Short mmCIF file of C-alpha atoms in Angstrom, two decimals:
data_model
loop_
_atom_site.label_atom_id
_atom_site.label_comp_id
_atom_site.label_asym_id
_atom_site.label_seq_id
_atom_site.Cartn_x
_atom_site.Cartn_y
_atom_site.Cartn_z
CA MET A 1 0.00 0.00 0.00
CA PRO A 2 1.49 3.37 -0.96
CA GLU A 3 2.03 6.00 1.69
CA ALA A 4 0.09 9.22 1.30
CA ASN A 5 3.19 11.11 0.18
CA GLN A 6 3.75 8.55 -2.58
CA VAL A 7 0.45 9.27 -4.32
CA THR A 8 1.22 10.77 -7.70
CA MET A 9 -0.74 13.12 -9.89
CA SER A 10 -3.92 11.74 -11.48
CA ALA A 11 -2.95 9.91 -14.68
CA THR A 12 -5.62 11.66 -16.72
CA LEU A 13 -4.68 15.13 -15.48
CA ALA A 14 -0.98 14.39 -15.91
CA ALA A 15 -1.66 13.29 -19.49
CA ASP A 16 -3.62 16.49 -20.14
CA GLU A 17 -0.71 18.59 -18.93
CA ALA A 18 1.83 16.60 -20.96
CA ILE A 19 -0.27 17.03 -24.09
CA ALA A 20 -0.64 20.76 -23.38
CA ARG A 21 3.16 21.06 -23.14
CA ARG A 22 3.60 19.29 -26.47
CA ARG A 23 1.11 21.59 -28.13
CA ALA A 24 2.79 24.64 -26.61
CA ALA A 25 6.03 23.39 -28.15
CA GLY A 26 4.41 23.38 -31.57
CA GLU A 27 3.56 19.67 -31.83
CA SER A 28 0.26 18.43 -33.24
CA VAL A 29 -1.30 16.02 -30.74
CA LEU A 30 -4.60 14.21 -30.99
CA SER A 31 -5.79 14.03 -27.38
CA MET A 32 -7.70 10.90 -26.42
CA ALA A 33 -6.31 10.57 -22.89
CA SER A 34 -8.61 12.98 -21.08
CA GLY A 35 -12.11 12.12 -19.96
CA GLU A 36 -13.25 15.73 -20.12
CA ILE A 37 -16.30 16.22 -22.32
CA GLY A 38 -15.52 18.73 -25.05
CA LEU A 39 -18.94 20.37 -25.41
CA PRO A 40 -20.23 23.89 -24.71
CA VAL A 41 -22.05 24.83 -21.53
CA HIS A 42 -25.81 24.91 -22.04
CA PRO A 43 -27.15 28.51 -22.22
CA GLY A 44 -29.66 27.84 -19.46
CA LEU A 45 -26.87 26.83 -17.11
CA ARG A 46 -24.89 29.94 -17.97
CA ALA A 47 -27.90 32.14 -17.25
CA ARG A 48 -28.61 30.52 -13.87
CA LEU A 49 -24.97 30.82 -12.82
CA ALA A 50 -24.88 34.50 -13.78
CA GLU A 51 -28.15 35.23 -11.99
CA ALA A 52 -26.78 33.65 -8.81
CA ALA A 53 -23.43 35.46 -8.90
CA ASP A 54 -24.31 37.63 -5.91
CA LEU A 55 -24.78 34.61 -3.61
CA GLY A 56 -21.56 35.14 -1.69
CA SER A 57 -22.43 33.70 1.71
CA TYR A 58 -21.76 30.27 3.12
CA GLY A 59 -24.72 27.94 2.89
CA PRO A 60 -25.68 24.66 4.56
CA VAL A 61 -22.84 22.13 4.63
CA ALA A 62 -25.02 19.46 3.02
CA GLY A 63 -26.06 21.79 0.22
CA SER A 64 -28.91 24.20 -0.45
CA PRO A 65 -32.49 22.94 0.07
CA GLU A 66 -33.22 23.71 -3.59
CA LEU A 67 -30.37 21.56 -4.89
CA ARG A 68 -31.08 18.70 -2.49
CA GLU A 69 -34.77 18.70 -3.50
CA ALA A 70 -33.84 18.74 -7.19
CA ALA A 71 -31.35 15.88 -6.76
CA ALA A 72 -33.95 13.87 -4.84
CA GLY A 73 -36.35 14.35 -7.74
CA TYR A 74 -33.66 13.29 -10.19
CA TRP A 75 -33.31 9.95 -8.39
CA ASP A 76 -37.08 9.59 -7.91
CA ARG A 77 -37.51 9.70 -11.68
CA ARG A 78 -34.97 6.85 -11.96
CA GLY A 79 -36.84 4.57 -9.62
CA LEU A 80 -34.89 5.36 -6.43
CA ALA A 81 -37.31 7.00 -3.99
CA THR A 82 -35.31 9.76 -2.31
CA THR A 83 -35.92 12.56 0.16
CA ALA A 84 -33.90 15.75 0.35
CA ASP A 85 -32.58 14.68 3.75
CA GLN A 86 -30.81 11.73 2.06
CA VAL A 87 -28.85 14.06 -0.26
CA VAL A 88 -25.48 15.63 0.47
CA CYS A 89 -23.87 17.98 -2.07
CA GLY A 90 -20.24 18.83 -2.60
CA PRO A 91 -17.72 20.53 -4.93
CA GLY A 92 -17.56 17.67 -7.43
CA SER A 93 -18.21 13.94 -7.21
CA LYS A 94 -14.46 13.36 -6.86
CA PRO A 95 -14.09 15.08 -3.45
CA MET A 96 -17.45 13.55 -2.52
CA LEU A 97 -16.02 10.06 -3.09
CA PHE A 98 -12.96 10.97 -1.04
CA ALA A 99 -15.14 12.24 1.80
CA LEU A 100 -17.25 9.09 1.68
CA LEU A 101 -14.17 6.89 2.09
CA LEU A 102 -13.27 8.95 5.15
CA ALA A 103 -16.82 8.75 6.51
CA VAL A 104 -17.17 4.99 6.02
CA GLY A 105 -13.68 4.28 7.33
CA GLY A 106 -11.65 1.11 6.98
CA ASP A 107 -10.17 -0.44 3.87
CA VAL A 108 -11.89 -0.46 0.48
CA VAL A 109 -12.43 -2.98 -2.33
CA ILE A 110 -12.21 -1.63 -5.88
CA PRO A 111 -12.79 -3.21 -9.29
CA THR A 112 -9.95 -3.97 -11.70
CA PRO A 113 -9.70 -2.11 -13.98
CA SER A 114 -11.14 1.03 -12.41
CA TRP A 115 -11.01 4.81 -12.53
CA VAL A 116 -7.57 6.15 -11.74
CA SER A 117 -8.42 7.90 -8.45
CA TYR A 118 -10.12 5.20 -6.36
CA ALA A 119 -6.86 3.52 -5.31
CA ALA A 120 -5.04 6.85 -5.04
CA GLN A 121 -7.67 8.27 -2.71
CA ALA A 122 -7.38 5.21 -0.47
CA GLY A 123 -3.62 5.84 -0.37
CA LEU A 124 -4.14 9.48 0.57
CA ILE A 125 -6.37 8.47 3.45
CA GLY A 126 -3.85 5.86 4.54
CA VAL A 127 -6.01 2.74 4.12
CA ARG A 128 -5.55 -0.33 1.98
CA HIS A 129 -7.34 -0.97 -1.28
CA PHE A 130 -8.05 -4.51 -2.41
CA PRO A 131 -8.49 -4.93 -6.17
CA VAL A 132 -10.98 -7.50 -7.45
CA PRO A 133 -11.25 -8.34 -11.18
CA THR A 134 -14.46 -7.66 -13.07
CA LEU A 135 -16.25 -10.21 -15.23
CA PRO A 136 -15.59 -10.11 -19.01
CA GLY A 137 -17.54 -7.34 -20.65
CA GLN A 138 -18.92 -6.14 -17.31
CA GLY A 139 -16.52 -3.46 -16.19
CA GLY A 140 -17.00 -1.46 -13.02
CA VAL A 141 -18.42 -4.19 -10.75
CA PRO A 142 -16.10 -6.62 -8.95
CA ASP A 143 -16.80 -10.31 -9.59
CA PRO A 144 -19.07 -11.16 -6.60
CA ASP A 145 -17.43 -14.55 -5.99
CA ARG A 146 -13.96 -13.06 -6.04
CA LEU A 147 -15.21 -10.27 -3.77
CA ARG A 148 -16.15 -12.81 -1.12
CA GLU A 149 -12.77 -14.53 -1.41
CA THR A 150 -10.83 -11.26 -1.25
CA VAL A 151 -12.68 -9.88 1.76
CA ALA A 152 -12.42 -13.17 3.64
CA ALA A 153 -8.67 -13.35 3.00
CA ALA A 154 -8.20 -9.68 3.94
CA ARG A 155 -10.05 -10.06 7.22
CA ALA A 156 -8.19 -13.29 8.02
CA ALA A 157 -4.97 -11.32 7.59
CA GLY A 158 -6.14 -8.70 10.07
CA HIS A 159 -7.30 -6.02 7.62
CA ASP A 160 -10.58 -4.14 7.77
CA PRO A 161 -12.44 -3.80 4.43
CA ARG A 162 -15.68 -1.91 5.03
CA SER A 163 -16.71 -0.71 1.59
CA VAL A 164 -16.74 -1.71 -2.08
CA ILE A 165 -16.80 0.76 -4.96
CA VAL A 166 -18.66 0.06 -8.20
CA THR A 167 -18.92 2.17 -11.35
CA LEU A 168 -22.09 2.09 -13.47
CA PRO A 169 -21.53 2.57 -16.39
CA ASP A 170 -17.81 1.94 -16.33
CA ASN A 171 -14.78 4.08 -16.87
CA PRO A 172 -12.43 2.92 -18.47
CA THR A 173 -14.24 0.21 -20.47
CA GLY A 174 -17.47 1.86 -21.60
CA THR A 175 -19.36 -1.30 -20.57
CA ILE A 176 -22.13 -1.98 -18.04
CA ALA A 177 -22.43 -4.87 -15.58
CA VAL A 178 -25.67 -6.79 -16.18
CA PRO A 179 -28.40 -6.52 -13.52
CA GLU A 180 -27.83 -10.09 -12.32
CA THR A 181 -24.18 -9.35 -11.57
CA VAL A 182 -25.18 -6.19 -9.71
CA ARG A 183 -27.74 -8.19 -7.71
CA ARG A 184 -25.11 -10.77 -6.77
CA LEU A 185 -22.70 -7.99 -5.80
CA ALA A 186 -25.35 -6.45 -3.56
CA GLU A 187 -26.03 -9.80 -1.90
CA ALA A 188 -22.32 -10.34 -1.29
CA ALA A 189 -22.02 -6.84 0.22
CA ARG A 190 -24.90 -7.60 2.58
CA GLU A 191 -23.36 -10.91 3.65
CA LEU A 192 -19.98 -9.23 4.20
CA ASP A 193 -21.47 -6.11 5.83
CA LEU A 194 -19.87 -3.78 3.28
CA VAL A 195 -21.10 -0.33 2.31
CA VAL A 196 -21.53 -0.11 -1.46
CA VAL A 197 -20.39 3.16 -3.00
CA SER A 198 -21.92 3.30 -6.47
CA ASP A 199 -20.31 5.89 -8.74
CA GLU A 200 -23.04 6.56 -11.31
CA ILE A 201 -21.79 9.75 -12.90
CA TYR A 202 -22.11 8.21 -16.39
CA CYS A 203 -25.68 6.93 -15.97
CA ASP A 204 -27.14 9.54 -18.33
CA LEU A 205 -24.73 8.44 -21.07
CA VAL A 206 -26.12 4.92 -21.61
CA TYR A 207 -26.87 4.64 -25.32
CA ASP A 208 -29.86 2.29 -25.04
CA PRO A 209 -31.16 2.01 -21.46
CA VAL A 210 -33.69 -0.65 -22.51
CA ALA A 211 -31.17 -2.99 -24.13
CA THR A 212 -28.32 -2.36 -21.66
CA PRO A 213 -29.72 -0.88 -18.46
CA ALA A 214 -27.42 0.40 -15.75
CA VAL A 215 -29.22 -0.90 -12.66
CA SER A 216 -28.00 0.60 -9.40
CA PRO A 217 -27.04 -1.67 -6.50
CA ALA A 218 -29.34 0.62 -4.48
CA VAL A 219 -32.20 -1.37 -6.07
CA PHE A 220 -30.94 -4.60 -4.50
CA ALA A 221 -29.29 -3.37 -1.29
CA PRO A 222 -30.93 -0.03 -0.51
CA GLU A 223 -29.98 -0.13 3.15
CA ARG A 224 -26.22 -0.04 2.46
CA THR A 225 -25.75 1.65 -0.91
CA VAL A 226 -24.54 5.21 -1.43
CA VAL A 227 -25.02 6.57 -4.95
CA THR A 228 -22.92 9.44 -6.27
CA THR A 229 -23.28 11.48 -9.42
CA GLY A 230 -22.64 14.94 -10.83
CA LEU A 231 -22.95 17.12 -13.91
CA THR A 232 -19.37 16.81 -15.17
CA LYS A 233 -20.08 14.18 -17.82
CA ASN A 234 -23.69 14.59 -18.93
CA LEU A 235 -23.49 18.41 -19.12
CA ALA A 236 -19.74 18.95 -19.67
CA ILE A 237 -19.18 21.33 -16.76
CA GLY A 238 -16.22 19.68 -15.07
CA GLY A 239 -14.78 23.08 -14.27
CA TRP A 240 -17.82 24.01 -12.20
CA ARG A 241 -17.16 21.21 -9.68
CA THR A 242 -20.51 19.99 -8.43
CA GLY A 243 -21.48 16.54 -7.19
CA VAL A 244 -24.18 14.91 -5.09
CA ALA A 245 -24.52 11.77 -2.99
CA ARG A 246 -27.69 9.82 -2.18
CA LEU A 247 -27.39 8.11 1.20
CA PRO A 248 -29.46 5.15 2.37
CA ALA A 249 -32.66 5.76 4.29
CA GLY A 250 -32.84 4.51 7.86
CA GLU A 251 -30.49 4.40 10.81
CA THR A 252 -27.39 3.29 8.88
CA GLY A 253 -27.82 6.07 6.36
CA GLN A 254 -28.38 8.65 9.06
CA ARG A 255 -25.18 7.70 10.87
CA LEU A 256 -23.25 7.82 7.62
CA ARG A 257 -24.78 11.20 6.75
CA GLU A 258 -23.67 12.65 10.07
CA ARG A 259 -20.10 11.51 9.48
CA LEU A 260 -20.11 12.66 5.85
CA VAL A 261 -21.41 16.13 6.74
CA GLY A 262 -18.80 16.33 9.48
CA VAL A 263 -16.04 15.52 6.98
CA ALA A 264 -17.47 18.00 4.49
CA SER A 265 -17.59 20.74 7.12
CA GLN A 266 -13.86 20.34 7.68
CA ILE A 267 -12.87 20.14 4.01
CA TRP A 268 -15.10 22.39 1.90
CA SER A 269 -17.50 24.07 4.41
CA SER A 270 -20.27 24.30 1.83
CA PRO A 271 -20.56 23.95 -1.95
CA ALA A 272 -20.27 27.09 -4.09
CA ALA A 273 -23.65 28.82 -3.90
CA PRO A 274 -23.90 30.11 -7.52
CA VAL A 275 -22.98 26.68 -8.88
CA GLN A 276 -25.62 25.09 -6.65
CA ALA A 277 -28.28 27.36 -8.14
CA ALA A 278 -27.37 26.28 -11.66
CA ALA A 279 -27.11 22.63 -10.60
CA ALA A 280 -30.60 22.73 -9.06
CA TYR A 281 -31.94 23.86 -12.44
CA ALA A 282 -30.08 21.02 -14.18
CA PHE A 283 -31.14 18.27 -11.77
CA ALA A 284 -34.77 19.38 -12.15
CA GLU A 285 -34.36 18.27 -15.79
CA PRO A 286 -36.37 20.81 -17.77
CA ASP A 287 -37.01 19.81 -21.37
CA GLU A 288 -34.12 21.83 -22.77
CA ILE A 289 -31.63 20.05 -20.49
CA VAL A 290 -33.05 16.61 -21.31
CA GLU A 291 -32.79 17.38 -25.02
CA HIS A 292 -29.22 18.68 -24.65
CA ILE A 293 -28.11 15.51 -22.84
CA ALA A 294 -29.84 13.33 -25.42
CA ALA A 295 -27.97 15.12 -28.21
CA SER A 296 -24.64 14.69 -26.43
CA ARG A 297 -25.39 11.00 -25.84
CA ARG A 298 -26.05 10.48 -29.56
CA LEU A 299 -22.80 12.25 -30.40
CA HIS A 300 -20.79 10.13 -27.96
CA GLU A 301 -22.32 6.95 -29.33
CA THR A 302 -21.68 7.82 -32.95
CA VAL A 303 -18.06 8.86 -32.53
CA ALA A 304 -17.09 6.20 -29.96
CA ARG A 305 -18.47 3.38 -32.08
CA ALA A 306 -16.79 4.71 -35.20
CA MET A 307 -13.51 4.84 -33.30
CA ALA A 308 -14.06 1.31 -31.97
CA GLU A 309 -14.47 0.05 -35.53
CA ARG A 310 -11.02 1.37 -36.41
CA PHE A 311 -9.31 -0.31 -33.47
CA ALA A 312 -11.09 -3.59 -34.21
CA ALA A 313 -10.07 -3.40 -37.87
CA ALA A 314 -6.44 -2.99 -36.77
CA GLY A 315 -6.60 -6.26 -34.82
CA ALA A 316 -7.28 -5.05 -31.29
CA VAL A 317 -9.96 -6.79 -29.25
CA LEU A 318 -12.59 -4.76 -27.42
CA GLU A 319 -16.01 -5.22 -25.91
CA PRO A 320 -18.98 -3.47 -27.54
CA VAL A 321 -19.22 0.13 -26.40
CA VAL A 322 -22.64 0.67 -24.79
CA ALA A 323 -22.15 3.87 -22.79
CA THR A 324 -19.85 6.84 -22.20
CA CYS A 325 -17.18 8.14 -24.57
CA TYR A 326 -14.62 5.46 -23.67
CA LEU A 327 -13.34 2.30 -25.28
CA TYR A 328 -10.72 -0.11 -23.99
CA PRO A 329 -9.01 -1.93 -26.87
CA ASP A 330 -6.63 -4.79 -26.08
CA PHE A 331 -3.59 -5.22 -28.35
CA GLU A 332 -2.71 -8.62 -26.88
CA PRO A 333 -3.26 -10.39 -30.26
CA LEU A 334 -0.54 -8.13 -31.66
CA ARG A 335 1.93 -8.59 -28.79
CA ALA A 336 4.59 -10.49 -30.75
CA HIS A 337 4.42 -8.06 -33.65
CA LEU A 338 4.60 -4.98 -31.43
CA ALA A 339 7.58 -6.37 -29.55
CA GLU A 340 9.49 -7.29 -32.69
CA ALA A 341 8.66 -4.24 -34.78
CA HIS A 342 8.56 -1.53 -32.12
CA GLY A 343 10.09 -2.92 -28.93
CA VAL A 344 6.73 -2.58 -27.20
CA ARG A 345 6.24 -4.94 -24.27
CA THR A 346 3.95 -3.01 -21.90
CA GLY A 347 0.95 -0.75 -22.15
CA ALA A 348 3.11 2.17 -21.11
CA ASP A 349 5.50 1.35 -23.97
CA LEU A 350 2.60 1.37 -26.40
CA ALA A 351 1.13 4.63 -25.10
CA ALA A 352 4.56 6.27 -25.24
CA LEU A 353 5.11 5.09 -28.80
CA LEU A 354 1.75 6.42 -29.91
CA VAL A 355 2.24 9.88 -28.47
CA GLU A 356 5.95 10.29 -29.28
CA ARG A 357 5.98 8.89 -32.81
CA TYR A 358 2.44 9.58 -33.95
CA GLY A 359 1.15 12.38 -31.72
CA VAL A 360 -1.81 10.38 -30.38
CA GLY A 361 -2.35 10.65 -26.63
CA LEU A 362 -3.89 7.65 -24.83
CA LEU A 363 -3.62 6.04 -21.40
CA PRO A 364 -2.27 2.54 -20.64
CA ALA A 365 -4.24 0.00 -18.62
CA SER A 366 -1.70 0.25 -15.81
CA ALA A 367 -3.17 3.67 -15.00
CA PHE A 368 -6.41 1.85 -14.19
CA GLY A 369 -4.90 -0.75 -11.91
CA GLU A 370 -3.99 -3.45 -14.41
CA ALA A 371 -0.63 -5.17 -14.71
CA GLU A 372 2.17 -3.28 -16.44
CA GLU A 373 2.39 -5.91 -19.19
CA SER A 374 -1.25 -5.44 -20.20
CA LEU A 375 -1.55 -4.02 -23.72
CA ARG A 376 -4.95 -2.45 -23.15
CA LEU A 377 -5.40 1.27 -23.73
CA ARG A 378 -8.14 3.63 -22.58
CA VAL A 379 -9.35 5.68 -25.52
CA ALA A 380 -11.55 8.75 -24.88
CA THR A 381 -13.31 10.33 -27.84
CA SER A 382 -14.74 13.24 -25.84
CA ARG A 383 -12.25 15.86 -27.07
CA LEU A 384 -12.70 15.20 -30.79
CA TYR A 385 -15.84 17.26 -31.30
CA GLY A 386 -14.11 20.50 -32.16
CA ASP A 387 -11.57 23.08 -31.03
CA THR A 388 -14.04 25.99 -31.05
CA GLU A 389 -17.50 26.45 -29.59
CA GLU A 390 -18.89 26.83 -33.11
CA ARG A 391 -17.50 23.44 -34.15
CA CYS A 392 -18.66 21.75 -30.95
CA GLN A 393 -22.17 23.11 -31.43
CA ALA A 394 -22.14 21.86 -35.00
CA ALA A 395 -21.07 18.42 -33.83
CA LEU A 396 -23.73 18.34 -31.12
CA HIS A 397 -26.53 19.10 -33.57
CA ALA A 398 -25.25 17.40 -36.73
CA GLU A 399 -27.43 14.74 -38.30
CA ASP A 400 -24.21 12.88 -39.14
CA PRO A 401 -21.27 14.02 -36.99
CA LEU A 402 -18.94 11.70 -38.91
CA ALA A 403 -19.42 13.83 -42.01
CA LEU A 404 -17.92 16.90 -40.31
CA ASP A 405 -14.43 17.59 -41.61
CA TRP A 406 -12.68 17.82 -38.23
CA ILE A 407 -14.23 14.66 -36.78
CA ARG A 408 -13.55 12.75 -39.99
CA ALA A 409 -9.95 13.98 -39.93
CA SER A 410 -9.45 12.64 -36.40
CA LEU A 411 -10.90 9.26 -37.30
CA ASP A 412 -8.81 9.09 -40.47
CA ARG A 413 -5.68 9.99 -38.55
CA VAL A 414 -6.24 7.20 -36.03
CA GLU A 415 -6.88 4.77 -38.87
CA GLU A 416 -3.61 5.75 -40.54
CA VAL A 417 -1.66 5.48 -37.29
CA LEU A 418 -3.06 2.05 -36.50
CA ALA A 419 -2.35 0.84 -40.02
CA ASP A 420 1.26 1.97 -39.75
CA LEU A 421 1.63 0.55 -36.25
CA THR A 422 0.30 -2.86 -37.14
CA ALA A 423 2.14 -3.01 -40.46
CA GLY A 424 5.37 -2.52 -38.56
CA ALA A 425 6.51 0.32 -40.83
CA ALA A 426 8.97 2.77 -39.26
CA VAL A 427 7.45 5.70 -41.13
CA ARG A 428 6.73 8.67 -38.91
CA ILE A 429 3.32 10.22 -39.49
CA PRO A 430 3.80 13.94 -40.10
CA ALA A 431 2.46 16.21 -37.36
#
């Protein structure tokens, strides 16, 4: 387990900064390492934020009544009956997750692969994290049988796992665990007396909720499941930093809420008041917000699936993309070729080759908790929609985003790079 002072910068943010330095040096870099959504802020959100600019006072630690009521309604409409008293708000779902780990206490179980910050946050707190593999094609939810084995072994060794994190839908794989797996996970958590922390920030980016539903563990274990979400992904306002948590009803949830609010009071005092006003409008889901999210979801689906086709054609293996803007191709079938032609033996080698030779920025699977030798890469298509607001708006509303020159150019560039990489040619693609 790393000590707190050994925790390094977030892999995604570090990649963003590295790509920014390359661009500042005059290099042309296609950025597919960041998970930031490259879309404009909705005008309604801008207006609400501006109108609330004079709210300069501290507010309630748990968040404004208006935002908590709106978030409760958001979950009500998704089949999770919620009262405002069950909702706690914070400056982003990322600090909310960190505060929850502090509030729950003890060690934590995380899926492998998983988002880059779960393990790092455990290290910052000074607790252990226990990785548990996910089932094939069902990223984000630890295999329930392996969860039981891992927790039993950890407790036998004197450790204290008290929580398990799940991600629905998943980052980095863009897949969703099937409801039966989520049900089994919830049952295992109940048997093991674990709190389930369900990170559902991508739930509004499921392409077809009927065919591939993202069913929350709160459906199966409501008494021990905390659900977190935010507006970073569905509305592309990562810079505004707003997140919410839904705590269980009943005595267990009340005790956890008291601890969480106590942690929040010592870390962020209260969420930013103007942002809360805009977030309350968004979580109330007026028609214009629903339509905006639907348009962004269609754009993500179109571009991510087109990108997936190019990686598959190059010989990489990947699960069907059913949500988010992420894909997770595995170059294992090309291992011998990559080693012989390019000296690539790890995912980090492959990511370095792609950015240094071809100017394509991606993240290796090791950033998500997998072994160094894994040849999986996390590909994010969310920054390909345009480099100006005008282009991003055009992409968001285009009948066929793939016909837009700048999106087509990005797809063509990736296709050319993959063709050169897999052909073993030493030709350097011009910047």
